[in-house]
Each structure stands twice: as C-alpha cells, then as structure tokens.
Amino acid sequence: MGDRRTLLRYGFQVGLTGLAAACSPLESARSLFETDDREHITVLADSSLGPTTPALKDDFERANPHVALTFSLASSGSIMKSIFRGKRFDALLLAGDTFAIPLVEAGHIKIGSMRPITSNWLVLATPQSSSLEIQSAQDLLRDEVSRIGVADWEQSALGIYSRQALESLDLWESLGRKRAKSKDERELADRLIDNKVDAALLYSSSSVTSEERIKVQAPVPEQSHRPIIYYVGTAQETKYPITLSQFTKYLISQWGQRHFEAAGYRLLNLR
C-alpha cells in the first residue's frame, strides 16, 4: 500500500510539473502573441497613391486594432489585369474609372461600392537641377527637350490622362520620337529625378512628395483631359464587408482627407 501511494504521489507530481511547463507564463504569452485573429485586408492601390498609403494604414489600424491593412501598389491597368488573372483582394483604390468599369461589369467589384475619394491634376516637370524653362506644353517641341517622360498610356491612368492632354493640344504625334514610356508614375518620377528624361508629365502630388528633386514648370490645361478622380471599391468576394464599409467612410472623412491633402492631392466636395 505504501509503495502504491508513493507511486501515485510521484505520478501526480509529474503531472503537475508537466502541466506547469505546458502553461508557463512565458509559453502562454508567446502563444497569445503568435495568435493573430485580426482581419487581414488586402488593398490594391494605384502606385501614384504610394505617398499617402502609410499614413492611411497607420491611422485606420490605430482606430481599428482588429484590422491589418496591406497595400499593394501598381498601375491601375496592371491591377485590373492581375484581378482578371485571379489575384485576391478586398478593396481597390484606382485612378479614374477606365479600369474600374470592366471589373464592375465582370462582377469583381460590388455594384454601388465605388466612391470618389480624392483628385489630382497634371503638371509639366523637370529635374530640379535642370536649366530648362517650360511655360506651356508647346515648349516640349523645342530642340533642347530631347526626351519627354510619359507613363504607359495603355496600362497607367497617368499615361491615359497624359495622352488625352497631348492629343487635345495637337502634340501627341509631333512628340512621337521624343516620348519615353515608363510603366507607371513611380518609375517615371524616378527617371526624371535621375535625369534620364528632360521633362515629364506628372501628377501634381508627385512634385509635392519630391519637391527637392523635381521642379514644376507649368500646369497642363485641365480642360485637355478628363477629370482625374480616384475611387475606392469593395471586392465582391470579400469576407469583411462591414470593415470595408468603415474603411470607405474613413477615406472620405476629415481624418482620411487630411492625409490626401498633406500629400498634395486635391480635395473633393464629398458631402
């Protein structure tokens, strides 16, 4: 009987030791830390919105700790193509409706979820170190302007607007040999900064974020192209419709709009 009691006592002590080890404060804290039950939301955004996405992410996540936003940047045309190839997403931030309409028609974006959030305009810019003086788009014809940066006019909203403007001003064909295509706004701004092009058609917001390296020479007449408006849209198949409705409301609220304004975008009357 004594041996049996000793054996039971020993087994009970071993069991307590194992339980304590399994549920030690360190292990419990690590387990809690490694358990991520947040709503992971993927937002595909036009690359020209890159300067403001970090602030939008931090602000929204701070107010909604249960949400983790991931922004993926590319040209609006590339985003559209990737979705048609099966890329998963929860929300979109696109420049213009050219690439949004096919996605709505194909059932990838919820009908009625597209909302305008901010706006932009085109400018003619040169590297900050350039001695060129450009007062209008007509000056792009001058001999000293040999390479003009234009974003991809098939895949990039910026390129589409730029082509509309140059065609409206009867300059598209005349500048044919001078045009140097970049895939999107980010690449175009980088090439301008690196003096790989003499001038470029850029969004005004690009000059604000790179004002020490880019010189705005003149605005592009706004009547020469369609209005540059950015939209947010919600994926048809998202698992988080309620949170995305809150995200949309945040973007058009004063809290979201302050970040667009600080990054050089034009505010819309969203009331």
PDB file of C-alpha atoms in Angstrom, residues 56-250:
ATOM      1  CA  LEU A  56      -3.791  55.813 -44.132  1.00  0.00           C
ATOM      2  CA  LYS A  57      -2.719  52.392 -42.894  1.00  0.00           C
ATOM      3  CA  ASP A  58      -1.387  53.630 -39.543  1.00  0.00           C
ATOM      4  CA  ASP A  59      -4.383  55.857 -38.902  1.00  0.00           C
ATOM      5  CA  PHE A  60      -7.025  53.265 -39.719  1.00  0.00           C
ATOM      6  CA  GLU A  61      -5.301  50.439 -37.845  1.00  0.00           C
ATOM      7  CA  ARG A  62      -4.853  52.615 -34.771  1.00  0.00           C
ATOM      8  CA  ALA A  63      -8.596  53.268 -34.694  1.00  0.00           C
ATOM      9  CA  ASN A  64      -9.379  49.630 -35.551  1.00  0.00           C
ATOM     10  CA  PRO A  65      -6.906  47.311 -33.760  1.00  0.00           C
ATOM     11  CA  HIS A  66      -8.707  44.244 -35.103  1.00  0.00           C
ATOM     12  CA  VAL A  67      -7.690  45.176 -38.680  1.00  0.00           C
ATOM     13  CA  ALA A  68      -4.391  44.667 -40.523  1.00  0.00           C
ATOM     14  CA  LEU A  69      -4.195  46.526 -43.850  1.00  0.00           C
ATOM     15  CA  THR A  70      -1.786  45.502 -46.584  1.00  0.00           C
ATOM     16  CA  PHE A  71      -1.397  47.892 -49.519  1.00  0.00           C
ATOM     17  CA  SER A  72      -0.110  46.565 -52.841  1.00  0.00           C
ATOM     18  CA  LEU A  73       0.891  49.261 -55.345  1.00  0.00           C
ATOM     19  CA  ALA A  74       0.839  49.036 -59.140  1.00  0.00           C
ATOM     20  CA  SER A  75      -0.596  50.902 -62.101  1.00  0.00           C
ATOM     21  CA  SER A  76      -4.378  50.756 -62.322  1.00  0.00           C
ATOM     22  CA  GLY A  77      -4.138  48.781 -65.563  1.00  0.00           C
ATOM     23  CA  SER A  78      -1.818  46.213 -64.008  1.00  0.00           C
ATOM     24  CA  ILE A  79      -4.185  45.893 -61.052  1.00  0.00           C
ATOM     25  CA  MET A  80      -7.105  45.200 -63.370  1.00  0.00           C
ATOM     26  CA  LYS A  81      -5.168  42.537 -65.257  1.00  0.00           C
ATOM     27  CA  SER A  82      -3.985  40.844 -62.070  1.00  0.00           C
ATOM     28  CA  ILE A  83      -7.582  40.595 -60.816  1.00  0.00           C
ATOM     29  CA  PHE A  84      -8.733  39.037 -64.082  1.00  0.00           C
ATOM     30  CA  ARG A  85      -5.898  36.520 -63.612  1.00  0.00           C
ATOM     31  CA  GLY A  86      -7.265  35.609 -60.182  1.00  0.00           C
ATOM     32  CA  LYS A  87      -5.478  37.886 -57.720  1.00  0.00           C
ATOM     33  CA  ARG A  88      -7.273  38.045 -54.365  1.00  0.00           C
ATOM     34  CA  PHE A  89      -8.135  41.443 -52.902  1.00  0.00           C
ATOM     35  CA  ASP A  90     -10.592  43.102 -50.553  1.00  0.00           C
ATOM     36  CA  ALA A  91     -10.560  46.726 -51.741  1.00  0.00           C
ATOM     37  CA  LEU A  92      -9.268  48.837 -54.620  1.00  0.00           C
ATOM     38  CA  LEU A  93      -8.010  52.392 -54.870  1.00  0.00           C
ATOM     39  CA  LEU A  94      -7.930  53.230 -58.575  1.00  0.00           C
ATOM     40  CA  ALA A  95      -7.174  56.372 -60.556  1.00  0.00           C
ATOM     41  CA  GLY A  96     -10.119  57.088 -62.835  1.00  0.00           C
ATOM     42  CA  ASP A  97     -12.877  54.698 -63.870  1.00  0.00           C
ATOM     43  CA  THR A  98     -11.258  53.340 -67.049  1.00  0.00           C
ATOM     44  CA  PHE A  99     -10.056  50.196 -65.313  1.00  0.00           C
ATOM     45  CA  ALA A 100     -12.799  50.045 -62.682  1.00  0.00           C
ATOM     46  CA  ILE A 101     -15.758  49.705 -65.051  1.00  0.00           C
ATOM     47  CA  PRO A 102     -14.619  46.367 -66.567  1.00  0.00           C
ATOM     48  CA  LEU A 103     -14.115  44.978 -63.052  1.00  0.00           C
ATOM     49  CA  VAL A 104     -17.616  46.013 -62.010  1.00  0.00           C
ATOM     50  CA  GLU A 105     -19.100  44.563 -65.200  1.00  0.00           C
ATOM     51  CA  ALA A 106     -17.241  41.277 -64.635  1.00  0.00           C
ATOM     52  CA  GLY A 107     -18.548  41.019 -61.078  1.00  0.00           C
ATOM     53  CA  HIS A 108     -15.234  41.542 -59.256  1.00  0.00           C
ATOM     54  CA  ILE A 109     -16.339  44.797 -57.582  1.00  0.00           C
ATOM     55  CA  LYS A 110     -19.613  45.205 -55.753  1.00  0.00           C
ATOM     56  CA  ILE A 111     -22.072  47.328 -57.688  1.00  0.00           C
ATOM     57  CA  GLY A 112     -22.595  50.609 -55.870  1.00  0.00           C
ATOM     58  CA  SER A 113     -19.410  50.348 -53.792  1.00  0.00           C
ATOM     59  CA  MET A 114     -17.310  52.671 -55.959  1.00  0.00           C
ATOM     60  CA  ARG A 115     -16.892  56.051 -54.269  1.00  0.00           C
ATOM     61  CA  PRO A 116     -14.709  59.065 -55.222  1.00  0.00           C
ATOM     62  CA  ILE A 117     -12.094  59.838 -52.574  1.00  0.00           C
ATOM     63  CA  THR A 118      -9.706  62.468 -53.937  1.00  0.00           C
ATOM     64  CA  SER A 119      -8.449  64.159 -57.097  1.00  0.00           C
ATOM     65  CA  ASN A 120      -5.260  65.221 -58.871  1.00  0.00           C
ATOM     66  CA  TRP A 121      -4.063  67.290 -61.835  1.00  0.00           C
ATOM     67  CA  LEU A 122      -1.272  67.175 -64.384  1.00  0.00           C
ATOM     68  CA  VAL A 123       1.877  69.272 -64.436  1.00  0.00           C
ATOM     69  CA  LEU A 124       4.937  69.598 -66.636  1.00  0.00           C
ATOM     70  CA  ALA A 125       8.066  68.973 -64.586  1.00  0.00           C
ATOM     71  CA  THR A 126      11.835  68.829 -64.978  1.00  0.00           C
ATOM     72  CA  PRO A 127      14.664  67.687 -62.718  1.00  0.00           C
ATOM     73  CA  GLN A 128      15.401  70.252 -60.032  1.00  0.00           C
ATOM     74  CA  SER A 129      18.907  70.723 -61.446  1.00  0.00           C
ATOM     75  CA  SER A 130      17.658  71.402 -64.982  1.00  0.00           C
ATOM     76  CA  SER A 131      18.162  74.818 -66.588  1.00  0.00           C
ATOM     77  CA  LEU A 132      15.174  74.304 -68.899  1.00  0.00           C
ATOM     78  CA  GLU A 133      12.278  76.727 -68.667  1.00  0.00           C
ATOM     79  CA  ILE A 134       8.952  75.351 -69.829  1.00  0.00           C
ATOM     80  CA  GLN A 135       5.987  77.690 -69.740  1.00  0.00           C
ATOM     81  CA  SER A 136       3.499  75.523 -71.642  1.00  0.00           C
ATOM     82  CA  ALA A 137       3.195  72.129 -73.301  1.00  0.00           C
ATOM     83  CA  GLN A 138       4.141  73.748 -76.626  1.00  0.00           C
ATOM     84  CA  ASP A 139       7.651  74.259 -75.252  1.00  0.00           C
ATOM     85  CA  LEU A 140       8.135  70.483 -75.321  1.00  0.00           C
ATOM     86  CA  LEU A 141       8.676  70.864 -79.075  1.00  0.00           C
ATOM     87  CA  ARG A 142      11.897  72.820 -78.550  1.00  0.00           C
ATOM     88  CA  ASP A 143      15.135  71.168 -79.664  1.00  0.00           C
ATOM     89  CA  GLU A 144      16.722  71.243 -76.194  1.00  0.00           C
ATOM     90  CA  VAL A 145      13.932  68.980 -74.915  1.00  0.00           C
ATOM     91  CA  SER A 146      15.024  65.664 -76.391  1.00  0.00           C
ATOM     92  CA  ARG A 147      13.312  63.080 -74.122  1.00  0.00           C
ATOM     93  CA  ILE A 148       9.868  63.516 -72.594  1.00  0.00           C
ATOM     94  CA  GLY A 149       8.741  61.065 -69.941  1.00  0.00           C
ATOM     95  CA  VAL A 150       5.199  59.759 -70.303  1.00  0.00           C
ATOM     96  CA  ALA A 151       3.637  56.982 -68.224  1.00  0.00           C
ATOM     97  CA  ASP A 152       2.371  53.898 -70.082  1.00  0.00           C
ATOM     98  CA  TRP A 153      -0.713  55.169 -71.933  1.00  0.00           C
ATOM     99  CA  GLU A 154      -2.273  51.699 -72.041  1.00  0.00           C
ATOM    100  CA  GLN A 155      -1.692  50.383 -68.509  1.00  0.00           C
ATOM    101  CA  SER A 156      -1.376  53.545 -66.415  1.00  0.00           C
ATOM    102  CA  ALA A 157      -4.130  56.044 -65.649  1.00  0.00           C
ATOM    103  CA  LEU A 158      -1.489  58.790 -65.613  1.00  0.00           C
ATOM    104  CA  GLY A 159      -0.442  57.770 -69.120  1.00  0.00           C
ATOM    105  CA  ILE A 160      -4.031  57.795 -70.354  1.00  0.00           C
ATOM    106  CA  TYR A 161      -4.604  61.297 -68.999  1.00  0.00           C
ATOM    107  CA  SER A 162      -1.264  62.454 -70.436  1.00  0.00           C
ATOM    108  CA  ARG A 163      -2.112  61.131 -73.875  1.00  0.00           C
ATOM    109  CA  GLN A 164      -5.556  62.750 -73.747  1.00  0.00           C
ATOM    110  CA  ALA A 165      -3.927  66.075 -72.929  1.00  0.00           C
ATOM    111  CA  LEU A 166      -1.251  65.905 -75.616  1.00  0.00           C
ATOM    112  CA  GLU A 167      -3.751  64.803 -78.261  1.00  0.00           C
ATOM    113  CA  SER A 168      -6.112  67.617 -77.272  1.00  0.00           C
ATOM    114  CA  LEU A 169      -3.206  70.063 -77.618  1.00  0.00           C
ATOM    115  CA  ASP A 170      -2.224  68.577 -81.018  1.00  0.00           C
ATOM    116  CA  LEU A 171       1.159  67.473 -79.675  1.00  0.00           C
ATOM    117  CA  TRP A 172       0.911  63.689 -79.417  1.00  0.00           C
ATOM    118  CA  GLU A 173       2.110  62.870 -82.934  1.00  0.00           C
ATOM    119  CA  SER A 174       4.600  65.745 -83.057  1.00  0.00           C
ATOM    120  CA  LEU A 175       6.320  64.485 -79.894  1.00  0.00           C
ATOM    121  CA  GLY A 176       6.353  60.869 -81.028  1.00  0.00           C
ATOM    122  CA  ARG A 177      10.137  60.456 -81.273  1.00  0.00           C
ATOM    123  CA  LYS A 178      10.709  62.264 -78.004  1.00  0.00           C
ATOM    124  CA  ARG A 179       8.319  60.210 -75.900  1.00  0.00           C
ATOM    125  CA  ALA A 180       9.963  57.872 -73.393  1.00  0.00           C
ATOM    126  CA  LYS A 181       7.479  55.433 -71.849  1.00  0.00           C
ATOM    127  CA  SER A 182       7.598  54.442 -68.161  1.00  0.00           C
ATOM    128  CA  LYS A 183       5.419  51.706 -66.682  1.00  0.00           C
ATOM    129  CA  ASP A 184       3.824  53.916 -64.027  1.00  0.00           C
ATOM    130  CA  GLU A 185       4.053  57.162 -62.072  1.00  0.00           C
ATOM    131  CA  ARG A 186       6.694  55.939 -59.620  1.00  0.00           C
ATOM    132  CA  GLU A 187       9.076  54.793 -62.343  1.00  0.00           C
ATOM    133  CA  LEU A 188       8.507  57.993 -64.302  1.00  0.00           C
ATOM    134  CA  ALA A 189       9.281  60.199 -61.287  1.00  0.00           C
ATOM    135  CA  ASP A 190      12.447  58.190 -60.593  1.00  0.00           C
ATOM    136  CA  ARG A 191      13.630  58.584 -64.193  1.00  0.00           C
ATOM    137  CA  LEU A 192      13.008  62.314 -64.038  1.00  0.00           C
ATOM    138  CA  ILE A 193      14.926  62.647 -60.782  1.00  0.00           C
ATOM    139  CA  ASP A 194      17.818  60.642 -62.268  1.00  0.00           C
ATOM    140  CA  ASN A 195      17.909  62.967 -65.329  1.00  0.00           C
ATOM    141  CA  LYS A 196      17.050  60.124 -67.697  1.00  0.00           C
ATOM    142  CA  VAL A 197      14.379  62.343 -69.259  1.00  0.00           C
ATOM    143  CA  ASP A 198      14.440  66.109 -69.763  1.00  0.00           C
ATOM    144  CA  ALA A 199      10.811  66.680 -68.828  1.00  0.00           C
ATOM    145  CA  ALA A 200       7.753  64.662 -67.874  1.00  0.00           C
ATOM    146  CA  LEU A 201       4.009  64.827 -67.446  1.00  0.00           C
ATOM    147  CA  LEU A 202       3.328  64.020 -63.809  1.00  0.00           C
ATOM    148  CA  TYR A 203       0.611  64.250 -61.226  1.00  0.00           C
ATOM    149  CA  SER A 204       0.910  67.351 -59.083  1.00  0.00           C
ATOM    150  CA  SER A 205       1.121  65.137 -55.992  1.00  0.00           C
ATOM    151  CA  SER A 206       4.417  63.713 -57.317  1.00  0.00           C
ATOM    152  CA  SER A 207       6.014  67.129 -57.145  1.00  0.00           C
ATOM    153  CA  VAL A 208       4.893  67.614 -53.533  1.00  0.00           C
ATOM    154  CA  THR A 209       6.495  64.384 -52.329  1.00  0.00           C
ATOM    155  CA  SER A 210       9.693  65.036 -54.331  1.00  0.00           C
ATOM    156  CA  GLU A 211       9.799  68.832 -54.240  1.00  0.00           C
ATOM    157  CA  GLU A 212      13.545  68.970 -53.528  1.00  0.00           C
ATOM    158  CA  ARG A 213      14.316  66.892 -56.633  1.00  0.00           C
ATOM    159  CA  ILE A 214      11.539  67.832 -59.069  1.00  0.00           C
ATOM    160  CA  LYS A 215      10.724  71.286 -60.411  1.00  0.00           C
ATOM    161  CA  VAL A 216       7.175  72.015 -61.562  1.00  0.00           C
ATOM    162  CA  GLN A 217       7.374  74.175 -64.668  1.00  0.00           C
ATOM    163  CA  ALA A 218       3.750  74.645 -65.672  1.00  0.00           C
ATOM    164  CA  PRO A 219       0.298  73.118 -65.263  1.00  0.00           C
ATOM    165  CA  VAL A 220      -1.278  71.102 -68.060  1.00  0.00           C
ATOM    166  CA  PRO A 221      -4.634  72.666 -69.067  1.00  0.00           C
ATOM    167  CA  GLU A 222      -7.273  70.714 -67.173  1.00  0.00           C
ATOM    168  CA  GLN A 223      -9.796  71.024 -69.965  1.00  0.00           C
ATOM    169  CA  SER A 224      -7.437  68.986 -72.158  1.00  0.00           C
ATOM    170  CA  HIS A 225      -8.176  65.712 -70.351  1.00  0.00           C
ATOM    171  CA  ARG A 226     -10.866  64.030 -68.273  1.00  0.00           C
ATOM    172  CA  PRO A 227     -11.017  64.917 -64.559  1.00  0.00           C
ATOM    173  CA  ILE A 228      -8.502  62.906 -62.524  1.00  0.00           C
ATOM    174  CA  ILE A 229     -10.537  61.328 -59.755  1.00  0.00           C
ATOM    175  CA  TYR A 230      -9.541  58.422 -57.509  1.00  0.00           C
ATOM    176  CA  TYR A 231     -12.088  55.830 -56.415  1.00  0.00           C
ATOM    177  CA  VAL A 232     -12.361  53.212 -53.708  1.00  0.00           C
ATOM    178  CA  GLY A 233     -14.209  49.973 -54.434  1.00  0.00           C
ATOM    179  CA  THR A 234     -15.027  46.789 -52.499  1.00  0.00           C
ATOM    180  CA  ALA A 235     -14.406  43.275 -53.773  1.00  0.00           C
ATOM    181  CA  GLN A 236     -17.472  41.174 -54.463  1.00  0.00           C
ATOM    182  CA  GLU A 237     -15.961  38.181 -52.664  1.00  0.00           C
ATOM    183  CA  THR A 238     -14.502  39.910 -49.604  1.00  0.00           C
ATOM    184  CA  LYS A 239     -15.092  38.352 -46.177  1.00  0.00           C
ATOM    185  CA  TYR A 240     -15.060  41.756 -44.486  1.00  0.00           C
ATOM    186  CA  PRO A 241     -17.857  43.907 -45.993  1.00  0.00           C
ATOM    187  CA  ILE A 242     -18.622  45.702 -42.724  1.00  0.00           C
ATOM    188  CA  THR A 243     -14.997  46.686 -42.105  1.00  0.00           C
ATOM    189  CA  LEU A 244     -14.584  47.808 -45.707  1.00  0.00           C
ATOM    190  CA  SER A 245     -17.669  49.984 -45.401  1.00  0.00           C
ATOM    191  CA  GLN A 246     -15.970  51.595 -42.409  1.00  0.00           C
ATOM    192  CA  PHE A 247     -12.753  51.952 -44.433  1.00  0.00           C
ATOM    193  CA  THR A 248     -14.612  53.772 -47.211  1.00  0.00           C
ATOM    194  CA  LYS A 249     -16.241  56.101 -44.688  1.00  0.00           C
ATOM    195  CA  TYR A 250     -12.825  56.756 -43.162  1.00  0.00           C
TER     196      TYR A 250
END
